[in-house]
Coordinates of N, CA and C in Angstrom, one line a residue:
M720 N -76.4 296.4 -87.0 CA -77.3 295.7 -86.1 C -77.3 296.4 -84.8
T721 N -78.5 296.6 -84.2 CA -78.6 297.2 -82.9 C -78.9 296.1 -81.8
A722 N -78.3 296.3 -80.7 CA -78.5 295.3 -79.6 C -79.8 295.7 -78.9
T723 N -80.6 294.7 -78.5 CA -81.8 294.8 -77.7 C -81.4 294.7 -76.3
P724 N -81.8 295.7 -75.4 CA -81.5 295.7 -74.0 C -81.9 294.3 -73.4
G725 N -81.1 293.8 -72.6 CA -81.4 292.5 -71.9 C -81.1 291.3 -72.7
L726 N -80.7 291.4 -74.0 CA -80.4 290.2 -74.8 C -79.0 290.2 -75.1
H727 N -78.5 289.0 -75.4 CA -77.1 288.8 -75.9 C -76.9 289.4 -77.2
T728 N -75.7 289.5 -77.7 CA -75.5 290.0 -79.1 C -76.1 289.1 -80.1
P729 N -76.9 289.7 -81.0 CA -77.6 289.0 -82.0 C -76.6 288.4 -83.0
Q730 N -76.9 287.3 -83.6 CA -76.1 286.6 -84.6 C -76.7 286.7 -86.0
L731 N -75.9 286.8 -87.0 CA -76.4 286.8 -88.4 C -77.0 285.4 -88.7
A732 N -77.9 285.4 -89.6 CA -78.5 284.1 -90.0 C -77.5 283.1 -90.5
S733 N -77.6 281.9 -90.0 CA -76.8 280.8 -90.4 C -77.4 279.5 -90.1
P734 N -77.0 278.4 -90.7 CA -77.6 277.1 -90.3 C -77.4 276.8 -88.7
E735 N -76.2 277.2 -88.2 CA -76.0 277.0 -86.8 C -76.9 277.8 -85.9
L736 N -77.2 279.0 -86.3 CA -78.1 279.9 -85.5 C -79.5 279.2 -85.5
L737 N -80.0 278.8 -86.7 CA -81.3 278.1 -86.7 C -81.3 276.8 -85.9
R738 N -80.3 276.0 -86.0 CA -80.2 274.8 -85.2 C -80.2 275.2 -83.7
S739 N -79.4 276.2 -83.3 CA -79.3 276.6 -81.9 C -80.7 277.0 -81.3
V740 N -81.4 277.8 -82.1 CA -82.7 278.3 -81.7 C -83.7 277.1 -81.6
F741 N -83.7 276.3 -82.6 CA -84.7 275.2 -82.5 C -84.3 274.1 -81.5
R742 N -83.1 274.0 -81.0 CA -82.8 273.1 -79.9 C -83.6 273.6 -78.6
R743 N -83.9 274.8 -78.6 CA -84.7 275.3 -77.4 C -86.2 275.2 -77.6
H744 N -86.6 274.7 -78.8 CA -88.0 274.6 -79.1 C -88.4 273.1 -78.9
A745 N -89.2 272.8 -77.9 CA -89.7 271.4 -77.7 C -90.7 271.0 -78.8
A746 N -90.5 269.9 -79.4 CA -91.3 269.4 -80.5 C -91.8 268.0 -80.2
G747 N -93.0 267.7 -80.7 CA -93.5 266.4 -80.6 C -92.7 265.5 -81.7
V748 N -92.7 264.2 -81.5 CA -91.9 263.3 -82.3 C -92.8 262.4 -83.1
A749 N -92.6 262.4 -84.4 CA -93.4 261.6 -85.3 C -92.5 260.7 -86.1
V750 N -93.0 259.6 -86.6 CA -92.3 258.8 -87.6 C -93.1 258.8 -88.9
I751 N -92.5 259.2 -90.0 CA -93.2 259.2 -91.3 C -92.8 257.9 -92.0
T752 N -93.7 257.2 -92.6 CA -93.4 256.0 -93.4 C -94.0 256.1 -94.8
A753 N -93.4 255.3 -95.6 CA -93.9 255.1 -97.0 C -93.5 253.8 -97.6
A754 N -94.2 253.3 -98.5 CA -93.8 252.1 -99.2 C -92.8 252.5 -100.3
G755 N -91.7 251.9 -100.4 CA -90.7 252.1 -101.4 C -90.5 251.0 -102.3
E756 N -89.8 251.2 -103.4 CA -89.5 250.1 -104.4 C -88.8 248.9 -103.7
G757 N -87.8 249.3 -102.8 CA -87.0 248.2 -102.2 C -87.6 247.8 -100.8
G758 N -88.8 248.2 -100.5 CA -89.4 247.9 -99.2 C -89.8 249.2 -98.5
P759 N -90.2 249.0 -97.2 CA -90.7 250.2 -96.5 C -89.6 251.2 -96.1
V760 N -89.9 252.5 -96.1 CA -88.9 253.5 -95.6 C -89.6 254.3 -94.5
G761 N -88.8 255.0 -93.7 CA -89.3 255.8 -92.7 C -88.2 256.7 -92.1
F762 N -88.7 257.7 -91.4 CA -87.7 258.6 -90.7 C -88.4 259.3 -89.6
T763 N -87.6 259.8 -88.6 CA -88.1 260.5 -87.5 C -88.3 262.0 -87.9
A764 N -89.4 262.6 -87.5 CA -89.6 264.0 -87.9 C -90.1 264.8 -86.7
T765 N -89.6 266.0 -86.5 CA -90.2 266.9 -85.5 C -90.8 268.1 -86.2
S766 N -90.9 268.0 -87.5 CA -91.5 269.2 -88.3 C -92.9 269.0 -88.6
L767 N -93.6 268.0 -88.0 CA -95.0 267.8 -88.3 C -95.9 268.9 -87.8
T768 N -96.8 269.4 -88.7 CA -97.7 270.5 -88.4 C -99.1 270.2 -89.0
S769 N -100.1 270.6 -88.2 CA -101.5 270.6 -88.7 C -101.6 271.8 -89.5
V770 N -102.2 271.6 -90.7 CA -102.3 272.7 -91.7 C -103.8 273.2 -91.8
S771 N -104.7 272.2 -91.9 CA -106.1 272.6 -92.2 C -107.0 271.5 -91.6
A772 N -108.1 272.0 -91.1 CA -109.2 271.1 -90.6 C -110.1 270.7 -91.7
E773 N -110.4 271.6 -92.6 CA -111.3 271.3 -93.7 C -110.6 271.7 -95.0
P774 N -110.1 270.7 -95.8 CA -110.0 269.3 -95.4 C -108.9 269.0 -94.4
P775 N -109.0 267.9 -93.7 CA -107.9 267.6 -92.8 C -106.6 267.4 -93.5
M776 N -105.6 268.3 -93.2 CA -104.4 268.3 -93.9 C -103.2 268.6 -92.9
L777 N -102.1 268.0 -93.2 CA -100.9 268.2 -92.4 C -99.7 268.4 -93.3
S778 N -98.6 268.8 -92.7 CA -97.3 269.0 -93.4 C -96.1 268.4 -92.6
F779 N -95.1 268.1 -93.3 CA -93.8 267.7 -92.6 C -92.7 268.0 -93.6
G780 N -91.5 268.2 -93.1 CA -90.3 268.5 -93.9 C -89.5 267.2 -94.0
I781 N -88.8 267.1 -95.2 CA -87.8 266.0 -95.4 C -86.7 266.6 -96.3
G782 N -85.5 266.3 -95.9 CA -84.3 266.7 -96.6 C -84.2 265.9 -97.9
T783 N -83.8 266.5 -99.0 CA -83.7 265.8 -100.3 C -82.5 264.9 -100.3
G784 N -81.6 265.0 -99.3 CA -80.5 264.0 -99.2 C -80.8 262.9 -98.3
A785 N -82.0 262.8 -97.7 CA -82.4 261.8 -96.8 C -82.6 260.4 -97.6
S786 N -82.2 259.3 -96.9 CA -82.4 258.0 -97.6 C -83.9 257.7 -97.9
S787 N -84.8 258.3 -97.2 CA -86.2 258.1 -97.4 C -86.8 258.9 -98.5
W788 N -86.1 260.0 -98.9 CA -86.6 261.0 -99.9 C -87.0 260.3 -101.2
P789 N -86.2 259.4 -101.8 CA -86.7 258.9 -103.1 C -88.0 258.2 -103.0
A790 N -88.3 257.5 -102.0 CA -89.6 256.8 -101.8 C -90.7 257.8 -101.5
V791 N -90.4 258.8 -100.6 CA -91.4 259.8 -100.3 C -91.7 260.7 -101.5
S792 N -90.7 260.9 -102.3 CA -90.9 261.8 -103.5 C -91.8 261.1 -104.5
A793 N -91.9 259.8 -104.5 CA -92.8 259.1 -105.4 C -94.1 258.5 -104.8
A794 N -94.2 258.6 -103.5 CA -95.3 257.9 -102.8 C -96.6 258.7 -103.0
G795 N -97.7 258.0 -103.2 CA -99.0 258.6 -103.3 C -99.6 258.8 -101.9
H796 N -99.1 257.9 -100.9 CA -99.6 258.0 -99.6 C -98.4 257.8 -98.6
V797 N -98.6 258.4 -97.4 CA -97.6 258.2 -96.3 C -98.3 257.9 -95.0
G798 N -97.6 257.3 -94.1 CA -98.1 257.1 -92.8 C -97.4 258.1 -91.8
V799 N -98.2 258.6 -90.9 CA -97.7 259.5 -89.9 C -98.1 258.9 -88.5
H800 N -97.0 258.8 -87.7 CA -97.2 258.1 -86.4 C -96.7 259.0 -85.3
I801 N -97.6 259.3 -84.3 CA -97.2 260.1 -83.2 C -96.7 259.1 -82.1
L802 N -95.4 259.4 -81.7 CA -94.7 258.4 -80.8 C -95.0 258.8 -79.3
G803 N -95.0 257.8 -78.5 CA -95.2 257.9 -77.1 C -93.9 258.0 -76.4
D804 N -93.9 258.4 -75.1 CA -92.6 258.5 -74.4 C -92.0 257.2 -74.1
H805 N -92.7 256.1 -74.3 CA -92.1 254.7 -74.2 C -91.4 254.3 -75.5
Q806 N -91.3 255.2 -76.5 CA -90.7 254.8 -77.8 C -89.5 255.6 -78.2
R807 N -88.7 255.9 -77.2 CA -87.4 256.6 -77.4 C -86.5 255.8 -78.4
E808 N -86.4 254.5 -78.1 CA -85.5 253.7 -79.0 C -86.0 253.6 -80.4
L809 N -87.3 253.6 -80.6 CA -87.9 253.6 -81.9 C -87.6 254.9 -82.6
A810 N -87.8 256.0 -81.9 CA -87.5 257.3 -82.5 C -86.0 257.4 -82.9
A811 N -85.1 256.9 -82.0 CA -83.7 256.9 -82.3 C -83.4 256.0 -83.5
T812 N -84.0 254.8 -83.6 CA -83.8 253.9 -84.8 C -84.2 254.6 -86.1
F813 N -85.3 255.3 -86.1 CA -85.8 255.9 -87.4 C -85.0 257.2 -87.7
A814 N -84.3 257.7 -86.7 CA -83.4 258.9 -86.9 C -82.0 258.5 -87.3
R815 N -81.6 257.3 -87.1 CA -80.2 256.8 -87.3 C -80.0 256.5 -88.8
S816 N -79.0 257.1 -89.4 CA -78.6 256.8 -90.7 C -78.1 255.3 -90.8
G817 N -78.6 254.6 -91.8 CA -78.1 253.3 -92.1 C -78.7 252.2 -91.2
A818 N -79.7 252.6 -90.3 CA -80.3 251.6 -89.4 C -81.3 250.7 -90.2
D819 N -81.5 249.5 -89.7 CA -82.5 248.6 -90.3 C -83.8 249.0 -89.5
R820 N -84.5 250.0 -90.1 CA -85.6 250.6 -89.4 C -86.8 249.7 -89.2
F821 N -87.0 248.8 -90.1 CA -88.2 247.9 -90.0 C -87.9 246.5 -89.5
G822 N -86.6 246.3 -89.2 CA -86.3 244.9 -88.6 C -86.6 244.9 -87.2
A823 N -86.4 243.7 -86.6 CA -86.7 243.6 -85.1 C -85.8 244.6 -84.4
P824 N -86.3 245.2 -83.3 CA -87.6 245.0 -82.7 C -88.8 245.8 -83.1
T825 N -88.6 246.5 -84.3 CA -89.7 247.3 -84.8 C -90.9 246.5 -85.1
S826 N -92.1 246.8 -84.6 CA -93.3 246.0 -84.9 C -94.2 246.9 -85.8
W827 N -94.6 246.3 -86.9 CA -95.4 247.1 -87.9 C -96.1 246.1 -88.8
R828 N -97.0 246.7 -89.6 CA -97.8 245.9 -90.5 C -98.1 246.8 -91.7
E829 N -98.4 246.1 -92.8 CA -98.8 246.9 -94.0 C -100.2 247.4 -93.8
G830 N -100.4 248.7 -93.9 CA -101.7 249.3 -93.7 C -102.4 249.6 -94.9
P831 N -103.5 250.5 -94.8 CA -104.2 250.9 -96.0 C -103.3 251.6 -97.0
E832 N -103.6 251.4 -98.3 CA -102.8 252.0 -99.4 C -101.4 251.5 -99.4
G833 N -101.1 250.4 -98.7 CA -99.8 249.8 -98.7 C -98.8 250.5 -97.8
V834 N -99.3 251.4 -97.0 CA -98.4 252.2 -96.1 C -98.0 251.4 -94.9
P835 N -96.7 251.4 -94.6 CA -96.3 250.7 -93.3 C -96.9 251.5 -92.1
V836 N -97.5 250.7 -91.2 CA -98.1 251.3 -90.0 C -97.4 250.7 -88.8
L837 N -96.9 251.5 -88.0 CA -96.2 251.1 -86.8 C -97.2 250.7 -85.7
D838 N -96.8 249.7 -84.9 CA -97.6 249.3 -83.8 C -97.3 250.1 -82.5
D839 N -98.3 250.1 -81.6 CA -98.1 250.7 -80.3 C -97.8 252.2 -80.2
V840 N -98.2 252.9 -81.2 CA -98.0 254.4 -81.2 C -99.2 255.1 -80.6
L841 N -99.0 256.3 -80.2 CA -100.1 257.1 -79.6 C -101.3 257.3 -80.6
A842 N -100.9 257.5 -81.9 CA -101.9 257.8 -82.9 C -101.2 257.6 -84.3
W843 N -102.0 257.2 -85.3 CA -101.4 257.1 -86.6 C -102.4 257.6 -87.6
L844 N -101.9 258.0 -88.8 CA -102.7 258.5 -89.9 C -102.2 257.9 -91.2
V845 N -103.0 257.7 -92.1 CA -102.6 257.4 -93.5 C -103.1 258.7 -94.3
C846 N -102.2 259.2 -95.0 CA -102.4 260.5 -95.7 C -102.1 260.4 -97.2
R847 N -102.9 261.1 -98.0 CA -102.6 261.2 -99.5 C -101.8 262.4 -99.7
V848 N -100.6 262.2 -100.3 CA -99.7 263.3 -100.6 C -100.4 264.2 -101.7
V849 N -100.5 265.5 -101.4 CA -101.1 266.4 -102.4 C -100.1 267.4 -103.0
A850 N -98.9 267.6 -102.3 CA -97.9 268.5 -102.9 C -96.6 268.3 -102.2
R851 N -95.5 268.6 -102.9 CA -94.1 268.6 -102.3 C -93.6 269.9 -102.7
V852 N -93.4 270.8 -101.8 CA -93.0 272.2 -102.0 C -91.5 272.4 -101.7
P853 N -90.7 272.8 -102.7 CA -89.3 273.1 -102.5 C -89.1 274.1 -101.4
A854 N -88.2 273.8 -100.5 CA -87.9 274.8 -99.4 C -86.4 274.6 -99.0
G855 N -85.5 275.3 -99.7 CA -84.1 275.1 -99.5 C -83.6 273.7 -99.8
D856 N -82.9 273.0 -98.9 CA -82.5 271.7 -99.1 C -83.5 270.6 -98.7
H857 N -84.7 271.1 -98.4 CA -85.8 270.2 -98.0 C -87.0 270.3 -98.9
R858 N -88.0 269.5 -98.7 CA -89.3 269.6 -99.3 C -90.3 269.6 -98.2
I859 N -91.3 270.5 -98.3 CA -92.4 270.4 -97.4 C -93.5 269.6 -98.1
V860 N -93.8 268.5 -97.4 CA -94.8 267.6 -98.0 C -96.2 268.0 -97.4
L861 N -97.2 268.3 -98.2 CA -98.5 268.5 -97.8 C -99.3 267.2 -98.1
A862 N -100.1 266.8 -97.1 CA -100.8 265.5 -97.2 C -102.2 265.6 -96.5
E863 N -103.1 265.1 -97.2 CA -104.5 265.1 -96.8 C -104.8 263.8 -96.0
V864 N -105.4 263.9 -94.8 CA -105.7 262.7 -94.0 C -106.8 261.9 -94.7
V865 N -106.5 260.6 -94.8 CA -107.5 259.6 -95.4 C -108.2 258.9 -94.2
L866 N -107.4 258.4 -93.3 CA -108.0 257.6 -92.1 C -106.9 257.5 -91.1
G867 N -107.3 257.1 -89.9 CA -106.3 257.0 -88.8 C -106.9 256.5 -87.5
D868 N -106.1 256.4 -86.5 CA -106.5 255.9 -85.2 C -105.8 256.8 -84.1
P869 N -106.6 257.5 -83.3 CA -106.0 258.4 -82.3 C -106.0 257.7 -80.9
A870 N -106.3 256.4 -80.8 CA -106.6 255.8 -79.5 C -105.5 255.1 -78.8
G871 N -104.2 255.4 -79.2 CA -103.1 254.7 -78.5 C -103.0 255.3 -77.0
A872 N -102.4 254.4 -76.2 CA -102.3 254.8 -74.8 C -100.9 255.4 -74.5
G873 N -100.8 256.4 -73.6 CA -99.5 256.9 -73.1 C -99.5 258.4 -73.3
R874 N -98.2 258.9 -73.1 CA -97.9 260.3 -73.1 C -97.0 260.5 -74.3
P875 N -97.0 261.7 -74.9 CA -96.2 262.0 -76.1 C -94.7 262.1 -75.8
L876 N -93.9 261.6 -76.8 CA -92.5 261.8 -76.8 C -92.2 263.2 -77.3
L877 N -91.2 263.8 -76.7 CA -90.7 265.2 -77.2 C -89.3 265.1 -77.5
Y878 N -88.9 266.1 -78.4 CA -87.5 266.3 -78.7 C -87.1 267.7 -78.3
H879 N -86.1 267.8 -77.4 CA -85.7 269.1 -76.9 C -84.2 269.0 -76.5
Q880 N -83.4 270.1 -76.9 CA -82.0 270.2 -76.6 C -81.2 269.0 -77.1
G881 N -81.6 268.5 -78.3 CA -80.9 267.5 -79.0 C -81.1 266.1 -78.4
R882 N -82.2 265.9 -77.6 CA -82.5 264.5 -77.1 C -84.0 264.3 -77.0
F883 N -84.3 263.0 -76.9 CA -85.7 262.6 -76.7 C -86.0 262.7 -75.2
T884 N -87.2 263.2 -74.9 CA -87.6 263.4 -73.5 C -89.1 263.3 -73.4
A885 N -89.6 263.4 -72.2 CA -91.0 263.3 -71.9 C -91.5 264.5 -71.2
L886 N -92.8 264.7 -71.2 CA -93.5 265.8 -70.5 C -93.3 265.6 -69.0
R887 N -93.2 266.7 -68.3 CA -93.2 266.6 -66.8 C -94.4 267.4 -66.3
D888 N -95.0 266.9 -65.3 CA -96.1 267.6 -64.7 C -95.7 268.7 -63.8

């Protein structure tokens, strides 16, 4: 391995290298929801990506060991919620293992296709799952947008350096 002038010593690929690099990458925060056999499920995601405009399609990653994976693996539709900077606690709740994600104070309703829709978010979509692509210990879920609402008020919540934060002007 050769060193690049002005850079530190490169590291070989590892899970820690990937985590360290992506801690430096600011990402928007979303919550993905689905209807499960035992009730609604959901998780916080920073892997949300717009894939296609025609047809409108997005993707997100989910670990196969995640508590939400069994429901997402079987769901025909999922909810995608863009969180605002006023929703740090909601993001933390949906990121926390073992949390009662849909209990108080989480405010939600059953939406189209039976998908749990969170209240007071910046935007939400209901999407039809079209594929689940194996990717290491995760699956990349491809989903086509069915309907949604982009009209929530506020500024986006971000995830950077291992914590939830807001945009600065």
